[in-house]
Short mmCIF file of C-alpha atoms and ligand atoms in Angstrom, two decimals:
data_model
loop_
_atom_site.label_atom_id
_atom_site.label_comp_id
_atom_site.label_asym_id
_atom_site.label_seq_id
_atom_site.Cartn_x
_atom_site.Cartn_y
_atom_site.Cartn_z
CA UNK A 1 105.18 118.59 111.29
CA UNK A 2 107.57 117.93 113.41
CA UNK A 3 108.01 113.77 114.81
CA UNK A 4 107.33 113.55 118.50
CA UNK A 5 107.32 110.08 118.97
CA UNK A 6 110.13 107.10 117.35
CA UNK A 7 108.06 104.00 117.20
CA UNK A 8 110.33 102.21 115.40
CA UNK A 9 113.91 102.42 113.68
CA UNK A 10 115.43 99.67 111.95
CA UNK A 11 119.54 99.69 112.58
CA UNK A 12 120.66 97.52 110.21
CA UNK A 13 121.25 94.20 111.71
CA UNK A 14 117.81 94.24 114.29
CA UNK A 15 114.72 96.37 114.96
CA UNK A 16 114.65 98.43 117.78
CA UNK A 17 110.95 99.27 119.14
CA UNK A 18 109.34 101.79 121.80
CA UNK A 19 108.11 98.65 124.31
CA UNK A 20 104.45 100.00 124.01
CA UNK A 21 103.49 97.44 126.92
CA UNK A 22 105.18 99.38 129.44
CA UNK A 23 103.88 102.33 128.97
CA UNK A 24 103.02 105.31 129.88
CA UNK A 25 104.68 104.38 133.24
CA UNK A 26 108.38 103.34 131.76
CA UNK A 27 109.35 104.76 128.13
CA UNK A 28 111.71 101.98 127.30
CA UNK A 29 113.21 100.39 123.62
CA UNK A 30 113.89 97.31 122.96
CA UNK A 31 116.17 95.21 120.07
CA UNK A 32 114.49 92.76 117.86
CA UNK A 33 116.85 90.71 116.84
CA UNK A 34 115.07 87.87 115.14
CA UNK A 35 111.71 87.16 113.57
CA UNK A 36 110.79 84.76 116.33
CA UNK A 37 111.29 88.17 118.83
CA UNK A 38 108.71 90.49 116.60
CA UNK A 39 106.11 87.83 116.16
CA UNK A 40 106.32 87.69 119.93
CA UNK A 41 106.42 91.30 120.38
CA UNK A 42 103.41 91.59 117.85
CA UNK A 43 101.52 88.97 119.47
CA UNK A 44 101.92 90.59 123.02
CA UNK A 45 101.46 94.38 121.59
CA UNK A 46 104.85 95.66 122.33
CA UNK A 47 104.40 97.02 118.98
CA UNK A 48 100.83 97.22 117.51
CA UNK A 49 98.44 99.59 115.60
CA UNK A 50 97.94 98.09 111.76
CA UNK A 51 100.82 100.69 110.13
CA UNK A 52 103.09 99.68 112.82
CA UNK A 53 102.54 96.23 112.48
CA UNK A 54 102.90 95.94 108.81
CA UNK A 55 106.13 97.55 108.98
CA UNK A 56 107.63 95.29 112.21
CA UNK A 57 106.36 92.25 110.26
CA UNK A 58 108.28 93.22 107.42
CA UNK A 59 111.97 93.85 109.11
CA UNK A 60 110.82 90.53 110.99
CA UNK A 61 111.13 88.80 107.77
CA UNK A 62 114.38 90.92 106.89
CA UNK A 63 115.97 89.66 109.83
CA UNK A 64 114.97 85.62 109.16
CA UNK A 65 116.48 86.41 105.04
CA UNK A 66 119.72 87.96 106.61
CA UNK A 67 120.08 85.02 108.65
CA UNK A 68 120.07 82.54 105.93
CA UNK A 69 121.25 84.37 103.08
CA UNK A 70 124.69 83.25 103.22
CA UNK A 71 123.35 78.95 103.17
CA UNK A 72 122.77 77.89 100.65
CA UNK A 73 120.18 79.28 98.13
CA UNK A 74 117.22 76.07 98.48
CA UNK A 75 117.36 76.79 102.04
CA UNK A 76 117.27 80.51 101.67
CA UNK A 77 113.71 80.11 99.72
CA UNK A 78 112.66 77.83 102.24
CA UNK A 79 113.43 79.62 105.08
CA UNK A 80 111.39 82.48 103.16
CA UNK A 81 108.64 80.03 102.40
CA UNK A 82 108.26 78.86 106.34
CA UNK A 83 108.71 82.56 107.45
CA UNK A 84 105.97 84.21 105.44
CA UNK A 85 103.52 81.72 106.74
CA UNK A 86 105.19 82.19 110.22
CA UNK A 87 104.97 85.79 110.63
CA UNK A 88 101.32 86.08 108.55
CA UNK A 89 99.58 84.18 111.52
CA UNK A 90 101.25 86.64 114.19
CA UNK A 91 97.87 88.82 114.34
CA UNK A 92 95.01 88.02 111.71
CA UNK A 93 92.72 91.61 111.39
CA UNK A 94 95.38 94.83 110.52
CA UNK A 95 95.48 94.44 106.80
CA UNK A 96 99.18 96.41 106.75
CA UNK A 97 100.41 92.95 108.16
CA UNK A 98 99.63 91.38 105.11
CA UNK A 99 100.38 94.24 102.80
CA UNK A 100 104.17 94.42 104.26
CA UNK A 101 104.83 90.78 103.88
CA UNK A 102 102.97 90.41 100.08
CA UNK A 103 105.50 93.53 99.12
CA UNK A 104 108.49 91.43 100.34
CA UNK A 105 107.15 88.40 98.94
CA UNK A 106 106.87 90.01 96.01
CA UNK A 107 110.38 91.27 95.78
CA UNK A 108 111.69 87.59 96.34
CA UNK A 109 110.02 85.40 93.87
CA UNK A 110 110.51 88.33 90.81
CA UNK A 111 113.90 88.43 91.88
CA UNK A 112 114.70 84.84 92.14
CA UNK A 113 117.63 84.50 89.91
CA UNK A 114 119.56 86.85 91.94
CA UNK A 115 121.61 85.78 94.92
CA UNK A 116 120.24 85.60 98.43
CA UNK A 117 122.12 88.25 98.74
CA UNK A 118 121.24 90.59 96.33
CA UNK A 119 117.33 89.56 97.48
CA UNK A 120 118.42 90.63 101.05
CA UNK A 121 119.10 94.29 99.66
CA UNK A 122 116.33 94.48 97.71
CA UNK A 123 113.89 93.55 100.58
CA UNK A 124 116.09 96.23 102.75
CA UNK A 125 115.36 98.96 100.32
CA UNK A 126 111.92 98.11 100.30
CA UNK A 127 111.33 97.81 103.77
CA UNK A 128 112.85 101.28 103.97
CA UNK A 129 110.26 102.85 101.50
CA UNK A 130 107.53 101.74 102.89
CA UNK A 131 108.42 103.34 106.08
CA UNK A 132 108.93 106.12 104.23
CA UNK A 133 105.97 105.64 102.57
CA UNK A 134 104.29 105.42 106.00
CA UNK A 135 105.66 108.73 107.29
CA UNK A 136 104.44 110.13 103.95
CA UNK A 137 101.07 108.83 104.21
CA UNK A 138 100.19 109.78 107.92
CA UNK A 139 101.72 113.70 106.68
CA UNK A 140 99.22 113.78 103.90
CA UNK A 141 96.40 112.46 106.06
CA UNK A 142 97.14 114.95 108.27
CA UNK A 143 97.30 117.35 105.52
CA UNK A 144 93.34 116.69 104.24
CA UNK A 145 91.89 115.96 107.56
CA UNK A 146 93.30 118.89 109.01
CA UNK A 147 90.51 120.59 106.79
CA UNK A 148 87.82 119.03 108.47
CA UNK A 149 88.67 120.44 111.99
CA UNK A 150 87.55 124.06 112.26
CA UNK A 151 88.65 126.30 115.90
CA UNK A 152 87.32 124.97 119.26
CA UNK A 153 85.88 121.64 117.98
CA UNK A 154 85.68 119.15 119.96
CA UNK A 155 86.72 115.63 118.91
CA UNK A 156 86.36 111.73 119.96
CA UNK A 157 88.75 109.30 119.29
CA UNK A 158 88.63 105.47 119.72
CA UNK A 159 92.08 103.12 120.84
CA UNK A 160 95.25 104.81 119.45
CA UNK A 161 96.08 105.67 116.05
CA UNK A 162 98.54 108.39 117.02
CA UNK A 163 102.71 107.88 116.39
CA UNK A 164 102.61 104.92 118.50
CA UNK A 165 100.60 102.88 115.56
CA UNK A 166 102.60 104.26 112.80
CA UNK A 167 106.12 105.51 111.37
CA UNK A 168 104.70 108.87 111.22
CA UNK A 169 102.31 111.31 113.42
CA UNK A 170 99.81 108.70 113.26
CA UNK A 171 96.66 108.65 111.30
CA UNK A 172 93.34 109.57 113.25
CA UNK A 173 95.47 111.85 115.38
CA UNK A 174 97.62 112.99 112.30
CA UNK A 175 95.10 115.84 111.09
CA UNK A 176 94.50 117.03 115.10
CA UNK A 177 98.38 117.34 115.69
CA UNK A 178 98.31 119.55 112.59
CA UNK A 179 95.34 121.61 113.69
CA UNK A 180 96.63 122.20 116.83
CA UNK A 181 99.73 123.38 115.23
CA UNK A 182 98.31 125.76 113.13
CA UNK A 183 97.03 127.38 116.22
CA UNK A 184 93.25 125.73 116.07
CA UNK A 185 91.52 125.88 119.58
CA UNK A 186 90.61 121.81 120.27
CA UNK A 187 89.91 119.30 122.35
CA UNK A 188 90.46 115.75 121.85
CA UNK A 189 88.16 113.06 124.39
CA UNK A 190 89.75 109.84 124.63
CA UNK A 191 87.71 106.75 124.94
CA UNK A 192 89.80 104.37 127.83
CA UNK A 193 89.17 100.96 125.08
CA UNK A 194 88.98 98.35 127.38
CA UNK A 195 90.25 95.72 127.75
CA UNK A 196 94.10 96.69 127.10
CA UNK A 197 93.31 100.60 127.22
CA UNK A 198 94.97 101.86 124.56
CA UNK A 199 93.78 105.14 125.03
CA UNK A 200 93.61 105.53 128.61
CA UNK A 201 97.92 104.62 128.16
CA UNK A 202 98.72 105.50 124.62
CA UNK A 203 96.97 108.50 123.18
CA UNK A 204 96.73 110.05 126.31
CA UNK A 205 100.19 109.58 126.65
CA UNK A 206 100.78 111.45 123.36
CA UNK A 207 98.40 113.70 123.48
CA UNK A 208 99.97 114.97 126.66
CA UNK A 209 103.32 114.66 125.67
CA UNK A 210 101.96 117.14 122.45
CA UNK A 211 100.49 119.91 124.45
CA UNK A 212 96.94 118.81 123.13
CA UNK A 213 94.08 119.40 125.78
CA UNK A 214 92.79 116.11 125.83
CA UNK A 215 89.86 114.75 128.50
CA UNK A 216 90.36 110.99 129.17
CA UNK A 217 86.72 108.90 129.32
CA UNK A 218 85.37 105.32 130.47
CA UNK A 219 84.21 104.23 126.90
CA UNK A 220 80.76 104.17 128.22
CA UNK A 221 80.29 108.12 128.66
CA UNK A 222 80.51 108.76 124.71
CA UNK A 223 76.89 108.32 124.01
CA UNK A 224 76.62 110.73 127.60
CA UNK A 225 78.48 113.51 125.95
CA UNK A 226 77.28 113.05 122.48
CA UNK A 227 73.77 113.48 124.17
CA UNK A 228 74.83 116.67 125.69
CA UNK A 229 76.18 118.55 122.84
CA UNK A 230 79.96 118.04 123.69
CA UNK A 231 80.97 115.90 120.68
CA UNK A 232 81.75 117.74 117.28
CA UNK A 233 83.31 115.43 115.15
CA UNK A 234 84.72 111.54 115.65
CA UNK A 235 87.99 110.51 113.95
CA UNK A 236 89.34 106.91 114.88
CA UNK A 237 91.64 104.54 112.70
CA UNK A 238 91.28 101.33 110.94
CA UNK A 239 93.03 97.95 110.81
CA UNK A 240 91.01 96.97 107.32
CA UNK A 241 89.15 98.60 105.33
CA UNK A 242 86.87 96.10 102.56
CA UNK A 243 85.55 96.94 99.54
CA UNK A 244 82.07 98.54 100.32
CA UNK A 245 83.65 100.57 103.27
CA UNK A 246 83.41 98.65 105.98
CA UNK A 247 85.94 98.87 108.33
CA UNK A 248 87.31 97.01 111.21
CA UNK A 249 88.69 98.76 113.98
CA UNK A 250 89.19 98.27 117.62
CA UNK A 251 86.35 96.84 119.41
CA UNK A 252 84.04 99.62 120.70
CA UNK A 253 84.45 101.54 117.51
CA UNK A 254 81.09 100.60 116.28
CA UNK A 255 79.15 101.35 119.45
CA UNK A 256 80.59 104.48 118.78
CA UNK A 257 80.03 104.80 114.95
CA UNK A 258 76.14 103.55 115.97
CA UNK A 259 76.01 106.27 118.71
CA UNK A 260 77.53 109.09 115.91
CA UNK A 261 74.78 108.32 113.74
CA UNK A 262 71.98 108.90 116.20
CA UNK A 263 73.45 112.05 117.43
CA UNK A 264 74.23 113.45 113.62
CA UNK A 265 77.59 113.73 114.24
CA UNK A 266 79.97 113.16 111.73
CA UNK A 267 82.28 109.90 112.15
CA UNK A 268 85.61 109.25 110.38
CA UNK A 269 88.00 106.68 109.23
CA UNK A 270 91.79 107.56 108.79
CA UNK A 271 93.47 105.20 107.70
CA UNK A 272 96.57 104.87 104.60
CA UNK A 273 95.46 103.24 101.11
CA UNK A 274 97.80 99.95 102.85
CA UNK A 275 94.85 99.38 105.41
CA UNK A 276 92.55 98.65 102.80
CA UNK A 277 91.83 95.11 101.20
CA UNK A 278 89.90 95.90 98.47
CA UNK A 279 90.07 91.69 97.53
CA UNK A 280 86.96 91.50 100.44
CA UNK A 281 83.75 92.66 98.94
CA UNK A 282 82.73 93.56 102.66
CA UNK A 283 83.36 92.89 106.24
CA UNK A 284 81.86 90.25 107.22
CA UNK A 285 85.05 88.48 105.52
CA UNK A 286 87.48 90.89 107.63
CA UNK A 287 89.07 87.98 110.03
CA UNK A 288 88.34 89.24 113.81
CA UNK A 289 91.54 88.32 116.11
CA UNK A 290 89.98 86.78 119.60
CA UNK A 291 92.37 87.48 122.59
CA UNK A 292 93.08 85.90 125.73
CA UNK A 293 90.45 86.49 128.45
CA UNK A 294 93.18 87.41 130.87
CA UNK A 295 92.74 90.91 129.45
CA UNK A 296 89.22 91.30 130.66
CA UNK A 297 89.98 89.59 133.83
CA UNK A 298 93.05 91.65 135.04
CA UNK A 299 94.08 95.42 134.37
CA UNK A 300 97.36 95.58 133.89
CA UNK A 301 98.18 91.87 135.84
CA UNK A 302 96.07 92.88 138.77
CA UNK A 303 92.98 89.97 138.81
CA UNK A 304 89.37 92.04 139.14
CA UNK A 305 87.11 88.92 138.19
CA UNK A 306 86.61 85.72 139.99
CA UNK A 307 88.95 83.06 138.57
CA UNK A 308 87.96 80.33 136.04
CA UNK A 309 84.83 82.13 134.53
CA UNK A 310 83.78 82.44 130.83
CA UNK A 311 85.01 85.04 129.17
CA UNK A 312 84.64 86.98 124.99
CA UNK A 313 87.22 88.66 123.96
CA UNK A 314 86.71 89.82 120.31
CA UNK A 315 89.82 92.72 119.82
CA UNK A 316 88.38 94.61 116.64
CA UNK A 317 84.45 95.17 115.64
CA UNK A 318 82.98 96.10 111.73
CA UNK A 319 81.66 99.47 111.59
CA UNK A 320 79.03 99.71 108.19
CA UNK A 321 80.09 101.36 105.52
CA UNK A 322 76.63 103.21 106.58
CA UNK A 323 77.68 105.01 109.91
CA UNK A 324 80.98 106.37 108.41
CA UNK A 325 81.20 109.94 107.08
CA UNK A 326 84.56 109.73 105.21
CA UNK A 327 87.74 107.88 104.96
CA UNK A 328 90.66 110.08 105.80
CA UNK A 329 93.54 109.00 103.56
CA UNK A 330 96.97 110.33 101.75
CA UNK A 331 95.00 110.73 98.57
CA UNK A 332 92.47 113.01 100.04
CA UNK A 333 89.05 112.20 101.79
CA UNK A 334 86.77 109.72 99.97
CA UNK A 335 83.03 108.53 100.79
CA UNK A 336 82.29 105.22 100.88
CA UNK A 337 80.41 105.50 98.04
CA UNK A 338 83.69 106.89 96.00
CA UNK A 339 86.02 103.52 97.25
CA UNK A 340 84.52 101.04 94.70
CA UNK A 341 85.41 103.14 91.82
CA UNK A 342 88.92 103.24 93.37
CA UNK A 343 92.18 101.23 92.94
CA UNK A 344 94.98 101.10 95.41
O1 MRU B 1 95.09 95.96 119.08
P1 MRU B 1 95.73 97.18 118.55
O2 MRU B 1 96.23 98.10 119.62
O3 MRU B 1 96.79 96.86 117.52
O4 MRU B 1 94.56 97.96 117.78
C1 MRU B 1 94.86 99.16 117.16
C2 MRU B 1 93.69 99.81 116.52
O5 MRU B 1 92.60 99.32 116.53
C3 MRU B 1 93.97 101.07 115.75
O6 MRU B 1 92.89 101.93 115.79
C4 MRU B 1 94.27 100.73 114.29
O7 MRU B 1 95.23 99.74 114.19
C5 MRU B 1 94.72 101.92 113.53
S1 MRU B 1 96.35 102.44 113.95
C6 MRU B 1 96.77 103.71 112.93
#
């Protein structure tokens, strides 16, 4: 399948990034530079979806080792120290974050009686597989959830977890970029996901820009058009996945999982095996970030509340285990039932 959109592209000495905050109205990259810059462009969703993140995070810490490889080498494993911790608390839920980072970790303290700089290559090369790895996974999930989509379905999807949130075509809307491709008759409704409408900017954005017929929707018509026969299928992403197979994703996913159920339609998780923490037995240990209320209060800047009122912002939800058909992944499609006899 052929790669429509570049999220992200590390050029050796910084990390350049599709500025996802400014879109869909200007398509604009930026340079990361230093791991202060992507903790701030995490934090502020220049650059977001769980694969995506993991991967920034990681050339984040690249860029703080290739500044102080050359001191000398206590400082270089205390920079490391400080930075780990630093860009760990960037955003708390998308388990890829904390995949990425534990890789890298992992690559400094086996390697420790190298040089700085030998560590420096070794953590390139390893940030450069698991982009690779990335692009790999989202081709495969397209690959087995492709399977599930037969001609003129018509499916829902939740946020984004197109290209945008990856290094690859994405994972929810992997296996509907290679349905459509194969010449499978579909429509894709998008659900806005208030508060910072990621679908209403991203994946319609995407969508569009793939020739896919897609219908945008407030995310309070789902359970409307479930009710009417309109839905066929739901596929959304994950930021983690626990043990048991419960999953957090971006809030509104579980209304929609709940509303699935009711309406016997099946509801899916794609996600790659680096979104899953099987260390948590279930999800009521997944860590939920809370945002700023500011993104309830204004749509993009513009105020549409009165000022100094209470406001919850919770940015993911826990769908059960329960309400979720499958989990789409590179290794095939797995119940929840099948993910506690699995490894990673
Ligand atoms: O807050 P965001 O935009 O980072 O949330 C993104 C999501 O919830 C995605 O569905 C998830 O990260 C999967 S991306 C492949």
């Amino acid at each position: 399948m052929k790669q429509i959109i570049r999220t992200l592209e590390w050029k050796k000495n910084y990390l350049e990034i599709l500025d996802q905050s400014s879109l869909p109205a200007i398509e604009r990259y930026i340079n990361l530079r230093t791991i202060e810059e992507v903790y701030k462009a995490i934090k502020t969703l220049k650059i977001r979806g769980a694969p995506a993140i993991g991967l920034a995070a990681s050339f984040g810490l690249l860029l703080a080792a290739k500044k102080v490889y050359k001191k000398e080498r206590n400082e270089f494993f205390d920079t490391m120290k400080k930075s780990i911790k630093f860009i760990k608390g960037c955003r708390p839920t998308a388990f890829n974050l904390f995949y990425g980072v534990d890789r890298l970790q992992s690559i400094i303290e086996n390697n420790s009686m190298l040089t700085p700089s030998e560590i420096v290559a070794k953590m390139e090369d390893e940030c450069k597989k698991m982009f690779d790895e990335d692009l790999e996974s989202c081709s495969a999930i397209a690959k087995h959830g492709e399977k599930l989509i037969k001609n003129g379905m018509r499916i829902l999807t939740h946020c984004n977890a197109g290209a945008l949130a990856t290094s690859g075509i994405g994972t929810a809307l992997a296996p509907i970029y290679l349905a459509s491709e194969k010449g499978k008759d579909l429509t894709v409704f998008v659900d806005e996901t208030r508060p910072v409408l990621q679908g209403a900017r991203l994946t319609m954005w995407e969508l569009k820009k793939a020739g896919i017929k897609s219908i945008l929707i407030c995310d309070n018509m789902a359970g409307f058009l479930m009710k009417q026969g309109k839905i066929d299928l739901v596929i959304t992403g994950a930021d983690r996945i626990a043990r048991n197979g419960d999953t957090a994703n971006k809030i509104g996913t579980y209304s929609v999982a709940v509303l699935a159920k009711h309406h016997k339609i099946p509801f899916y998780v794609a996600a790659p095996f680096s979104t899953f923490d099987f260390s948590l037995s279930d999800g009521t240990r997944i860590p939920i970030e809370h945002r700023d209320g500011e993104e309830i209060e204004c749509i993009m800047g513009k105020r549409i509340t009165p000022t100094h009122i209470y406001v919850y912002n919770p940015a993911f939800d826990i769908t059960p285990f329960s309400l979720i058909a499958g989990f789409i992944t590179e290794k095939g499609i797995f119940s929840p039932s099948d993910l506690t006899k699995l490894k990673k």
